[in-house]
GROMACS .gro file of N, CA, C and O in nm:
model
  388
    1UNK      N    1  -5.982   1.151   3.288
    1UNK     CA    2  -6.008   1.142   3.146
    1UNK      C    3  -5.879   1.111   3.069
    1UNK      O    4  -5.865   1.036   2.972
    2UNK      N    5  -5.790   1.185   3.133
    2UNK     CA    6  -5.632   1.160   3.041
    2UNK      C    7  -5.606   0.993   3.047
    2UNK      O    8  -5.577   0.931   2.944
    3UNK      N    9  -5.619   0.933   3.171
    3UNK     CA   10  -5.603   0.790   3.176
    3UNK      C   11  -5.668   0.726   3.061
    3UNK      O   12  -5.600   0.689   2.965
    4UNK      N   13  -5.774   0.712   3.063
    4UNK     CA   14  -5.889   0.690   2.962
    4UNK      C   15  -5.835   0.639   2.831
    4UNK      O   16  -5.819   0.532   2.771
    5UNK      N   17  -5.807   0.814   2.810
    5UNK     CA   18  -5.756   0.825   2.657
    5UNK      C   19  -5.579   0.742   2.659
    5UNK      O   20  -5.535   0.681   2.561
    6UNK      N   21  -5.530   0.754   2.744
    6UNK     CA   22  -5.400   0.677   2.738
    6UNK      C   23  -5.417   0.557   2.764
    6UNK      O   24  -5.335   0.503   2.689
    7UNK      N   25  -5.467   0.478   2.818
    7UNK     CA   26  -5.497   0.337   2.842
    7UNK      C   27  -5.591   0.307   2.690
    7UNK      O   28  -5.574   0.192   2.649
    8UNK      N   29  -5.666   0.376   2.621
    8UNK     CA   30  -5.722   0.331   2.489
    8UNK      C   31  -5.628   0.294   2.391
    8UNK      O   32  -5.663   0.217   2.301
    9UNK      N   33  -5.503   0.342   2.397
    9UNK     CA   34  -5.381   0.347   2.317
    9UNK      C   35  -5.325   0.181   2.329
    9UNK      O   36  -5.261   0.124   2.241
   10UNK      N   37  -5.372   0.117   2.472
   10UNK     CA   38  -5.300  -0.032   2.429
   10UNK      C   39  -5.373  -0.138   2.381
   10UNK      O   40  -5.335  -0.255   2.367
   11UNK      N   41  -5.492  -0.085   2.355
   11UNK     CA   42  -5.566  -0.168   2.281
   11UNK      C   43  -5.596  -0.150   2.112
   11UNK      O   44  -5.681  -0.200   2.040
   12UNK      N   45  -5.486  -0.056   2.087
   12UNK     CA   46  -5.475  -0.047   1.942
   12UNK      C   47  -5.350  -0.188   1.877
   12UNK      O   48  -5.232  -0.178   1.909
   13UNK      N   49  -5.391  -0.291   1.800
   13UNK     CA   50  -5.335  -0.358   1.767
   13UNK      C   51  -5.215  -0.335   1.641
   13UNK      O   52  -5.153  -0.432   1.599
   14UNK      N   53  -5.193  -0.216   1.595
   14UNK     CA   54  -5.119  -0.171   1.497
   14UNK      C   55  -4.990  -0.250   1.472
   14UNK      O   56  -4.944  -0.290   1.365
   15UNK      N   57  -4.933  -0.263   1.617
   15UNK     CA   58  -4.800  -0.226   1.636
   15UNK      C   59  -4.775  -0.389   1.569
   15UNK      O   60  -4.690  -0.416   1.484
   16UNK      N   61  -4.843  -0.459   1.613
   16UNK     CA   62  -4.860  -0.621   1.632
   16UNK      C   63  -4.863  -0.650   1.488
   16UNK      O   64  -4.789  -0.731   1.433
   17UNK      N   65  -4.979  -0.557   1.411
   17UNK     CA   66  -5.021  -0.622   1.311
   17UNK      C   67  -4.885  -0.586   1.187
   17UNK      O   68  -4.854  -0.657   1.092
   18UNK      N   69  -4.825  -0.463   1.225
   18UNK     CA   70  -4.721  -0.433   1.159
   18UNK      C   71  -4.588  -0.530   1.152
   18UNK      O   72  -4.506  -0.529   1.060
   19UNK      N   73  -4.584  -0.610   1.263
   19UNK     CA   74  -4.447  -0.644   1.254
   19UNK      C   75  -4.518  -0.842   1.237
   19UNK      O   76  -4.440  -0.928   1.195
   20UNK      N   77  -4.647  -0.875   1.271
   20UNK     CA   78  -4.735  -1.001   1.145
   20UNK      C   79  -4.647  -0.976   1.028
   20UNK      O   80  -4.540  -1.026   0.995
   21UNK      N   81  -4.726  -0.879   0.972
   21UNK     CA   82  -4.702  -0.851   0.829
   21UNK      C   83  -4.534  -0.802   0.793
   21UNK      O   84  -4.465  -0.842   0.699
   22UNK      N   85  -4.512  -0.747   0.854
   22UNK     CA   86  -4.366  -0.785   0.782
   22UNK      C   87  -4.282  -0.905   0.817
   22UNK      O   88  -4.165  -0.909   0.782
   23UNK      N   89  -4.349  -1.022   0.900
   23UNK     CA   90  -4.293  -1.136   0.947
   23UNK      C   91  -4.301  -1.208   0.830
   23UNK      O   92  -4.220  -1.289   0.787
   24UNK      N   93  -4.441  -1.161   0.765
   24UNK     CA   94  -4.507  -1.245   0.665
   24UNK      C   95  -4.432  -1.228   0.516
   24UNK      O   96  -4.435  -1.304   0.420
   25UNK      N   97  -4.356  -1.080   0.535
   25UNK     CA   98  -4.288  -1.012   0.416
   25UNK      C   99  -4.434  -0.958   0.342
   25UNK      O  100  -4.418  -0.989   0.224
   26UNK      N  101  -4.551  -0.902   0.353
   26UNK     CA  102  -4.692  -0.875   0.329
   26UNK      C  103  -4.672  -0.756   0.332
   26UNK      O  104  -4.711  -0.693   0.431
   27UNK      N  105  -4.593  -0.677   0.205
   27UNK     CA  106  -4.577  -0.525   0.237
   27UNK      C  107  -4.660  -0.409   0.216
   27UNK      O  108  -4.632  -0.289   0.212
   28UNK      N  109  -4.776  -0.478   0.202
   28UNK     CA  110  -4.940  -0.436   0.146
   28UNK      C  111  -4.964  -0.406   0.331
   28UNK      O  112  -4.975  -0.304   0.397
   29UNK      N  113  -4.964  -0.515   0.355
   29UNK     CA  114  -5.033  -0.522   0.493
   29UNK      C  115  -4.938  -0.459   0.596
   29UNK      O  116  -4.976  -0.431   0.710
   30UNK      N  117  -4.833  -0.442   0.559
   30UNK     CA  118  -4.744  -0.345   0.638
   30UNK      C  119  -4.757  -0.202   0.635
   30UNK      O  120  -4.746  -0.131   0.735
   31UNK      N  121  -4.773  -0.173   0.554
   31UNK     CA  122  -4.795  -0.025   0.472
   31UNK      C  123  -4.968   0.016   0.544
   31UNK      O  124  -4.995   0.135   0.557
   32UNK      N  125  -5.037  -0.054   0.571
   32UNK     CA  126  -5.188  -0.024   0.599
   32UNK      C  127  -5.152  -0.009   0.806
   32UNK      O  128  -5.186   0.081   0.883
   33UNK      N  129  -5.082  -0.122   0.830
   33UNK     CA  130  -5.088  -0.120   0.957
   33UNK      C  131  -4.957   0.060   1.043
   33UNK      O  132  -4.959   0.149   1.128
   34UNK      N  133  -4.866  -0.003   0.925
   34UNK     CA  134  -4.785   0.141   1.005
   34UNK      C  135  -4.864   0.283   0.970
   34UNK      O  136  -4.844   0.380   1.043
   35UNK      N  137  -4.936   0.291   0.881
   35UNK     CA  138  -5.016   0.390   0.815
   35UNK      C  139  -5.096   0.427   0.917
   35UNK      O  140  -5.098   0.545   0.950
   36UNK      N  141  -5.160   0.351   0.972
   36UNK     CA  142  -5.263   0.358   1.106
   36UNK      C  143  -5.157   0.385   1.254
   36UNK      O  144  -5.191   0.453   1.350
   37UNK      N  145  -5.047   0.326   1.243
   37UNK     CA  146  -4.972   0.346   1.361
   37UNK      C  147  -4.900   0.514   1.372
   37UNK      O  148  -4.890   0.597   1.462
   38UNK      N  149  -4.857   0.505   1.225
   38UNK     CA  150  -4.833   0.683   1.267
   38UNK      C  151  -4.981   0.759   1.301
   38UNK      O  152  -4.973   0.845   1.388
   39UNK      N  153  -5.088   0.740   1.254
   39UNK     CA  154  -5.201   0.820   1.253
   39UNK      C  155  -5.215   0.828   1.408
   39UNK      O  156  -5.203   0.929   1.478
   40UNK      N  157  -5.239   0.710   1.444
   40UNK     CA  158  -5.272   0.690   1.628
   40UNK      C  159  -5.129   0.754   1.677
   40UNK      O  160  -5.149   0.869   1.715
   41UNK      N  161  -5.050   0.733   1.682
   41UNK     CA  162  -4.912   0.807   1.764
   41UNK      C  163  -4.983   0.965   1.741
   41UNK      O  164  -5.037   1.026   1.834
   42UNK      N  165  -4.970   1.025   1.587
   42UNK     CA  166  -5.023   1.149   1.605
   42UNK      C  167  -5.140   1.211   1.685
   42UNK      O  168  -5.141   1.326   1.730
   43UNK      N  169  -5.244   1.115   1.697
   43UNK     CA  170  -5.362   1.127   1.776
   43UNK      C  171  -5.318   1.168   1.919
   43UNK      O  172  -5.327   1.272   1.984
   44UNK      N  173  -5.267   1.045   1.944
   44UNK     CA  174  -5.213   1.037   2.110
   44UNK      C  175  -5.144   1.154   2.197
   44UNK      O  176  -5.167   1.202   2.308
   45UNK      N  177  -4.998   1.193   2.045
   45UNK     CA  178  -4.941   1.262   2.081
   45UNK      C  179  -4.774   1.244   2.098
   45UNK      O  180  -4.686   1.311   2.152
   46UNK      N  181  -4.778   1.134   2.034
   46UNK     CA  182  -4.659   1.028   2.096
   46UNK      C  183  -4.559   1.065   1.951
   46UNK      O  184  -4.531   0.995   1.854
   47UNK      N  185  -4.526   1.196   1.984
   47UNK     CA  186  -4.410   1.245   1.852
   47UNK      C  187  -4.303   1.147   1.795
   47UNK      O  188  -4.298   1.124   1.674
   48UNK      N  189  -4.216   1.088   1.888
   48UNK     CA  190  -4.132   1.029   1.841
   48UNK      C  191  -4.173   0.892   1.803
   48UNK      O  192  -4.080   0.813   1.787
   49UNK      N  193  -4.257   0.863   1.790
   49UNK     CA  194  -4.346   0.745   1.756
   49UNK      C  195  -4.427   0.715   1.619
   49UNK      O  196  -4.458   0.608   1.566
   50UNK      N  197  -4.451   0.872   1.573
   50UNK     CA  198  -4.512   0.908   1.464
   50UNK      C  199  -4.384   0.954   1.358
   50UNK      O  200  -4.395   0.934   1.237
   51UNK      N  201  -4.271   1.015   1.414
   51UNK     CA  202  -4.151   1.011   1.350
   51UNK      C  203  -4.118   0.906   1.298
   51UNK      O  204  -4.099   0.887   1.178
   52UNK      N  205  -4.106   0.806   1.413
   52UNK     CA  206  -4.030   0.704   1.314
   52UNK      C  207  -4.133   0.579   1.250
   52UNK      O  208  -4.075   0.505   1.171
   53UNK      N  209  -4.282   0.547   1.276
   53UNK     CA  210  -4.352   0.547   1.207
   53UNK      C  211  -4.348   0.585   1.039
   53UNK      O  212  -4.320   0.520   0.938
   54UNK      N  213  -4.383   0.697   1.060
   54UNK     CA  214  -4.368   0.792   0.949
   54UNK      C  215  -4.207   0.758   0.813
   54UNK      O  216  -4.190   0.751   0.691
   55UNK      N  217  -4.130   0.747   0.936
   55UNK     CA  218  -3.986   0.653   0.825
   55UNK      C  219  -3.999   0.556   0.760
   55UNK      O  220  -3.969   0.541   0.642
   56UNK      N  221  -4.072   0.439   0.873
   56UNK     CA  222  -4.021   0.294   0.810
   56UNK      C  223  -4.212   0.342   0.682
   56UNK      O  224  -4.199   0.313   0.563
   57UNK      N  225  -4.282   0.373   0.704
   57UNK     CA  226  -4.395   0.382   0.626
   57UNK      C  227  -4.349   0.426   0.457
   57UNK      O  228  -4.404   0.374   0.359
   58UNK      N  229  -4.239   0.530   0.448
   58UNK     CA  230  -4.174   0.578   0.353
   58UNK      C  231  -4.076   0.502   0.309
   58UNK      O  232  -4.048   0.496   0.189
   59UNK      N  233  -4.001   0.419   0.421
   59UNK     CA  234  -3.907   0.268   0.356
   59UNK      C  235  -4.008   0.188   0.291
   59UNK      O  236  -3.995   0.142   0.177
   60UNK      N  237  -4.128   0.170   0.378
   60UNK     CA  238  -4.205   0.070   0.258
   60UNK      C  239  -4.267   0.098   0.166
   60UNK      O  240  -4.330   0.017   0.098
   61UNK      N  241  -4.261   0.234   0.145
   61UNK     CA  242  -4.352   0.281   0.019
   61UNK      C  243  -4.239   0.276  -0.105
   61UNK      O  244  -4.264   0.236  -0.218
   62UNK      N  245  -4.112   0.325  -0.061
   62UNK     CA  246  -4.031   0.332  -0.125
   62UNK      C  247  -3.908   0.164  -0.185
   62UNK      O  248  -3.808   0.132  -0.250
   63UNK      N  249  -3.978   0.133  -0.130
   63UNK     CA  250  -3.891  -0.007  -0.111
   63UNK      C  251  -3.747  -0.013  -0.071
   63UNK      O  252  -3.683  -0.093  -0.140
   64UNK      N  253  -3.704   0.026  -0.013
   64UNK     CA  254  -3.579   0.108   0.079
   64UNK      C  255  -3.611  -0.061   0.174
   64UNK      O  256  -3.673  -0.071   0.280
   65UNK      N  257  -3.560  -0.154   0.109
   65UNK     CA  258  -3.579  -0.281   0.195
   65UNK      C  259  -3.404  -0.260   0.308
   65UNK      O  260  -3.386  -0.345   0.396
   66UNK      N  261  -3.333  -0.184   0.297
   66UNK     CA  262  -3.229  -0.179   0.345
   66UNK      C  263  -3.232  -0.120   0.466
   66UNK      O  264  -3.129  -0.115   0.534
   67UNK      N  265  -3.365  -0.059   0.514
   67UNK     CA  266  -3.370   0.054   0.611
   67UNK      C  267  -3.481  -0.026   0.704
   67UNK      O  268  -3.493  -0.004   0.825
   68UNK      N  269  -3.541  -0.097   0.649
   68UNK     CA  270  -3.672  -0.142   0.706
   68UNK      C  271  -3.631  -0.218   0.812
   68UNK      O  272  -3.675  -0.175   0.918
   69UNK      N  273  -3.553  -0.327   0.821
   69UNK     CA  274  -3.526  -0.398   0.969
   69UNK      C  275  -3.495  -0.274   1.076
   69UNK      O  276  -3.557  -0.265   1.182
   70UNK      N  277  -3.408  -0.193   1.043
   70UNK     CA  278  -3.359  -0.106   1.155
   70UNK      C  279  -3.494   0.006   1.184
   70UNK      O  280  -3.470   0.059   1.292
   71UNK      N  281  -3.567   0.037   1.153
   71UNK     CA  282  -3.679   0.105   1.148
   71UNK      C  283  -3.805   0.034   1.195
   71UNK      O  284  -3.883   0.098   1.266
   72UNK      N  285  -3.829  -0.084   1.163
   72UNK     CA  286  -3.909  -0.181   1.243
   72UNK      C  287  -3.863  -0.219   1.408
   72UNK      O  288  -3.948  -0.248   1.492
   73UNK      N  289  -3.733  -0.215   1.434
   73UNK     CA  290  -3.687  -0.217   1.528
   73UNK      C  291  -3.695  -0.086   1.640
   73UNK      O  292  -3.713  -0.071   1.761
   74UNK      N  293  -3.673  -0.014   1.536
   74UNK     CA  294  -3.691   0.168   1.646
   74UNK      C  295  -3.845   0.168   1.659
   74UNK      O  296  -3.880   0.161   1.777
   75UNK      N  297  -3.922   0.173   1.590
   75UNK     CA  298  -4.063   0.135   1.587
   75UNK      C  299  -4.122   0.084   1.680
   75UNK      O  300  -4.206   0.138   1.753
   76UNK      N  301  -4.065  -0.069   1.686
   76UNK     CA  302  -4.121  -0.124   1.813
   76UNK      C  303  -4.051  -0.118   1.894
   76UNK      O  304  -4.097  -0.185   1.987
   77UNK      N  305  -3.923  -0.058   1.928
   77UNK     CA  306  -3.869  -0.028   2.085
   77UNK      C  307  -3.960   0.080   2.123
   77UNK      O  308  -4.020   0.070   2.230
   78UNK      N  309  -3.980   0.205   2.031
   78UNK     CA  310  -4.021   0.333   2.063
   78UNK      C  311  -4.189   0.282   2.131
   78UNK      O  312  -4.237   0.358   2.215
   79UNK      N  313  -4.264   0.168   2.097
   79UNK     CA  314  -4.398   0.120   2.109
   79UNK      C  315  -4.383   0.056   2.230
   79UNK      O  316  -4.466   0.057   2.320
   80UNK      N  317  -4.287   0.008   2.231
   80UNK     CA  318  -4.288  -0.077   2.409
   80UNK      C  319  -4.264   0.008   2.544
   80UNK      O  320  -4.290   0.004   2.665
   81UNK      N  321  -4.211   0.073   2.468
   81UNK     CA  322  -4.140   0.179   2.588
   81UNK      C  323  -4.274   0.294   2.618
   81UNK      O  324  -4.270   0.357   2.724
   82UNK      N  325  -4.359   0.312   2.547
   82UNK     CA  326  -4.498   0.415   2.550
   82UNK      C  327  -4.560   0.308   2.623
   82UNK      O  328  -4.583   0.346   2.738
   83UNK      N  329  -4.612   0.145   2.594
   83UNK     CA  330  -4.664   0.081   2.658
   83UNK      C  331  -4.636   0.053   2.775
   83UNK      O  332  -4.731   0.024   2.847
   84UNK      N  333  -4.508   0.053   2.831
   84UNK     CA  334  -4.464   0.066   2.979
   84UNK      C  335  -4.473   0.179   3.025
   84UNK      O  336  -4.512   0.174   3.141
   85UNK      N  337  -4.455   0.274   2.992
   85UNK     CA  338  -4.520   0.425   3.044
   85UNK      C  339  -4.653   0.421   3.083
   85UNK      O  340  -4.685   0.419   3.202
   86UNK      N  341  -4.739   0.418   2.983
   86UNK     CA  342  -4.871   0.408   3.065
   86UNK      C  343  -4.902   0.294   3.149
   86UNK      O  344  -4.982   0.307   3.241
   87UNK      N  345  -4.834   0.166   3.121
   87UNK     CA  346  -4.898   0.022   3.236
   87UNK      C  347  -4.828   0.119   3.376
   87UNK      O  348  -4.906   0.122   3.471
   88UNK      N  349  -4.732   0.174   3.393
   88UNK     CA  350  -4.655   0.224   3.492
   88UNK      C  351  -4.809   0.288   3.534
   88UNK      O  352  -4.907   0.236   3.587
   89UNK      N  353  -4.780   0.432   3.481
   89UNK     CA  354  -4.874   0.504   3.487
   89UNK      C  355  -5.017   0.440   3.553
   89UNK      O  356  -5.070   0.479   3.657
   90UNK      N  357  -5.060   0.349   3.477
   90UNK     CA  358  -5.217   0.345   3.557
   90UNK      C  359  -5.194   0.247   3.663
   90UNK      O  360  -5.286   0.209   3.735
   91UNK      N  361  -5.041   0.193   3.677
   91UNK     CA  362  -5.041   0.115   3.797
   91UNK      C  363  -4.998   0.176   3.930
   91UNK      O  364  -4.996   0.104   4.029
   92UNK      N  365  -4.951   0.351   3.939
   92UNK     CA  366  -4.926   0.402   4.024
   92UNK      C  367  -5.064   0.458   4.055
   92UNK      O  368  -5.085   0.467   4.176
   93UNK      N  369  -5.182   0.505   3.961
   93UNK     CA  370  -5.291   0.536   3.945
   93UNK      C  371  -5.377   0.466   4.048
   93UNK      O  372  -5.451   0.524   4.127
   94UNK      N  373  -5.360   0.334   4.038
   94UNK     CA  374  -5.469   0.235   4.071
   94UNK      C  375  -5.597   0.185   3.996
   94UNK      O  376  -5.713   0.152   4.019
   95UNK      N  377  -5.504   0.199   3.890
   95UNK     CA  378  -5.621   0.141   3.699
   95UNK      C  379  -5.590   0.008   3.706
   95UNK      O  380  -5.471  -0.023   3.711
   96UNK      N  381  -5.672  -0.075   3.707
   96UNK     CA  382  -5.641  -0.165   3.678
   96UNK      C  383  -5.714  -0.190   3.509
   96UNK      O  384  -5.811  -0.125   3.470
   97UNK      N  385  -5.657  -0.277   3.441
   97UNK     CA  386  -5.649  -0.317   3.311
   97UNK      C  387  -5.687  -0.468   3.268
   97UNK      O  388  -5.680  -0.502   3.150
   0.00000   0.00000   0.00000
């Protein structure tokens, strides 16, 4: 069941749609997608994920445009590195995906 619920986690498009939209400079659509990305990290469980979530969400609310590259960056290192954890994970498993 734990697989399950951790393999549901890479089919959340958040991470993607967050760093669209700030490609796009769309800080409407940034603000909705990291909004959902801390929510799911909290779901999951994925603390340091929802931490810094939770930052760059407050850089963009705040317009703190000075903080936002480096926070989009911890963001999605902290997102790749959970996504290789579990591909690991269900590939020692024998999940295929």
């Amino acid at each position: 069941m734990l697989q399950k619920f951790l393999i549901r986690f890479l089919d959340e498009p958040c991470c993607a749609e967050l760093n669209d939209a700030l490609g796009r400079h769309d800080r409407d659509a940034a603000i909705k997608a990291v909004h959902t990305l801390t929510g799911q990290a909290r779901s999951f469980g994925f603390i340091r994920l929802e931490k810094k979530s939770a930052a760059l969400l407050q850089a963009l609310r705040g317009n703190r445009d000075e903080e936002i590259t480096e926070l989009r960056y911890e963001v999605t290192a902290e997102y790749i590195g959970i996504v290789q954890a579990i591909r690991s994970l269900a590939s020692e498993l024998g999940i295929f995906m």
